[in-house]
Amino acid sequence: MDAATLLRTAKLIAVPLPFFLGGYSFAFSQNAVPGILDLPANFSTPVFKHVFQAGGLVVAPGGILSAAASGYLAYALPRQRSIWGMAAVISVLPLVWTGLVMSPGINRLIAISGDTRMQEKATANLEHRQLLSVAALRATVGA
């Protein structure tokens, strides 16, 4: 592949992919989570687990691919190095945010989704509702 084709291909990945990933993540936090907030934990937590894990199959590789394409452009285009370098870093920030800030609540919701006793307790004390609300807020802030 010649250099011009490689540059065009990298730009075709690096420019639209972050918009897609941002919309995909925002739609989850604004559409899926509010729809399951008022449901009992035995229903809402398994749905959350599925949506989170299925979304991760799209968002994680997409973020890495976007960062790689932007990183290549930062390397290949010295005059635009700072903008493409910043784009590369920003592309992986949602993954870092999820891992560092959101993972305790996410892991708790996933744990609740697999245990009937925990689901009953979470429904009684509304723990799942609070965790889902925080997950939606943090996903919106991190998106």
Coordinates of C-alpha atoms in Angstrom, one line a residue:
M1 CA 0.0 0.0 0.0
D2 CA 1.5 3.4 -0.9
A3 CA 1.8 6.2 1.6
A4 CA -1.0 8.3 0.1
T5 CA -3.5 5.4 0.3
L6 CA -2.4 4.6 3.9
L7 CA -2.9 8.3 4.9
R8 CA -6.4 8.4 3.4
T9 CA -7.3 5.1 5.0
A10 CA -6.1 6.3 8.4
K11 CA -8.1 9.5 8.0
L12 CA -11.2 7.5 7.0
I13 CA -10.8 5.6 10.3
A14 CA -9.6 8.3 12.6
V15 CA -12.2 11.0 11.8
P16 CA -15.6 9.2 11.7
L17 CA -15.0 6.4 14.1
P18 CA -14.9 8.5 17.3
F19 CA -18.2 10.1 16.3
F20 CA -19.8 6.7 15.9
L21 CA -18.3 5.5 19.3
G22 CA -19.5 8.6 21.1
G23 CA -23.0 8.3 19.7
Y24 CA -23.0 4.6 20.5
S25 CA -22.0 5.2 24.1
F26 CA -24.3 8.2 24.6
A27 CA -27.2 6.2 23.3
F28 CA -26.6 3.5 25.9
S29 CA -26.5 5.9 28.8
Q30 CA -29.5 7.9 27.5
N31 CA -31.7 5.2 26.1
A32 CA -31.0 1.8 27.7
V33 CA -30.3 2.7 31.3
P34 CA -33.3 5.0 32.0
G35 CA -35.6 2.3 30.5
I36 CA -34.4 -0.3 33.1
L37 CA -34.1 2.0 36.1
D38 CA -37.5 1.3 37.6
L39 CA -37.4 -2.5 37.0
P40 CA -36.6 -5.0 39.7
A41 CA -32.9 -6.0 40.0
N42 CA -33.6 -9.5 38.7
F43 CA -34.5 -8.0 35.3
S44 CA -32.5 -4.8 35.1
T45 CA -29.1 -6.1 36.2
P46 CA -28.9 -9.0 33.6
V47 CA -30.0 -6.5 30.9
F48 CA -27.3 -4.1 32.0
K49 CA -24.7 -6.8 32.0
H50 CA -25.6 -7.9 28.5
V51 CA -25.6 -4.3 27.2
F52 CA -22.3 -3.5 28.9
Q53 CA -20.6 -6.6 27.6
A54 CA -22.0 -6.3 24.1
G55 CA -21.1 -2.6 24.0
G56 CA -17.5 -3.4 25.1
L57 CA -17.1 -5.6 22.0
V58 CA -17.7 -2.5 19.9
V59 CA -16.3 0.3 22.0
A60 CA -13.0 -1.2 23.1
P61 CA -11.7 -2.3 19.7
G62 CA -13.1 0.8 18.1
G63 CA -11.3 3.1 20.6
I64 CA -8.0 1.2 20.1
L65 CA -8.4 1.3 16.3
S66 CA -9.2 5.0 16.4
A67 CA -6.1 5.6 18.6
A68 CA -3.9 3.6 16.3
A69 CA -5.1 5.4 13.2
S70 CA -4.7 8.8 14.9
G71 CA -1.3 7.8 16.2
Y72 CA -0.2 6.8 12.7
L73 CA -1.3 10.2 11.4
A74 CA 0.6 12.0 14.2
Y75 CA 3.7 10.1 13.1
A76 CA 3.2 10.5 9.4
L77 CA 2.1 14.1 9.3
P78 CA 4.6 16.2 11.4
R79 CA 2.8 19.5 10.8
Q80 CA -0.4 18.0 12.3
R81 CA 1.4 16.0 15.0
S82 CA -0.2 17.7 18.0
I83 CA -3.8 17.5 16.8
W84 CA -3.5 13.8 15.7
G85 CA -1.6 13.0 18.9
M86 CA -4.3 14.6 21.0
A87 CA -6.9 12.6 19.0
A88 CA -5.1 9.4 19.7
V89 CA -5.0 10.1 23.4
I90 CA -8.6 11.2 23.5
S91 CA -9.7 8.0 21.7
V92 CA -8.6 5.8 24.5
L93 CA -9.7 8.0 27.4
P94 CA -13.2 6.5 27.6
L95 CA -11.6 3.1 28.1
V96 CA -9.4 4.5 30.9
W97 CA -12.4 6.3 32.4
T98 CA -14.5 3.1 32.4
G99 CA -11.7 1.1 33.9
L100 CA -10.7 3.5 36.6
V101 CA -13.9 5.4 37.5
M102 CA -16.8 3.3 36.5
S103 CA -15.6 -0.3 37.1
P104 CA -16.6 -0.6 40.8
G105 CA -20.2 0.1 40.1
I106 CA -20.2 -1.9 36.9
N107 CA -18.6 -4.9 38.7
R108 CA -21.2 -4.6 41.5
L109 CA -24.1 -4.6 39.0
I110 CA -22.6 -7.6 37.2
A111 CA -22.2 -9.4 40.5
I112 CA -25.9 -8.7 41.4
S113 CA -27.0 -9.9 38.0
G114 CA -25.7 -13.4 38.7
D115 CA -27.0 -13.9 42.3
T116 CA -30.7 -14.3 43.1
R117 CA -30.3 -13.4 46.8
M118 CA -28.3 -10.2 45.9
Q119 CA -31.0 -9.3 43.3
E120 CA -33.8 -9.5 46.0
K121 CA -31.7 -7.4 48.4
A122 CA -30.9 -4.9 45.7
T123 CA -34.6 -4.6 44.8
A124 CA -35.6 -4.1 48.4
N125 CA -33.0 -1.4 49.1
L126 CA -32.9 0.1 45.6
E127 CA -29.1 -0.4 45.4
H128 CA -29.4 -1.4 41.7
R129 CA -31.3 1.7 40.8
Q130 CA -28.6 3.9 42.4
L131 CA -25.8 2.0 40.7
L132 CA -27.6 2.2 37.3
S133 CA -28.2 6.0 37.8
V134 CA -24.5 6.6 38.6
A135 CA -23.4 4.4 35.7
A136 CA -25.6 6.4 33.3
L137 CA -24.3 9.7 34.7
R138 CA -20.7 8.6 34.5
A139 CA -21.1 7.2 31.0
T140 CA -22.6 10.6 29.9
V141 CA -19.7 12.5 31.5
G142 CA -17.2 10.1 30.0
A143 CA -18.7 10.0 26.6

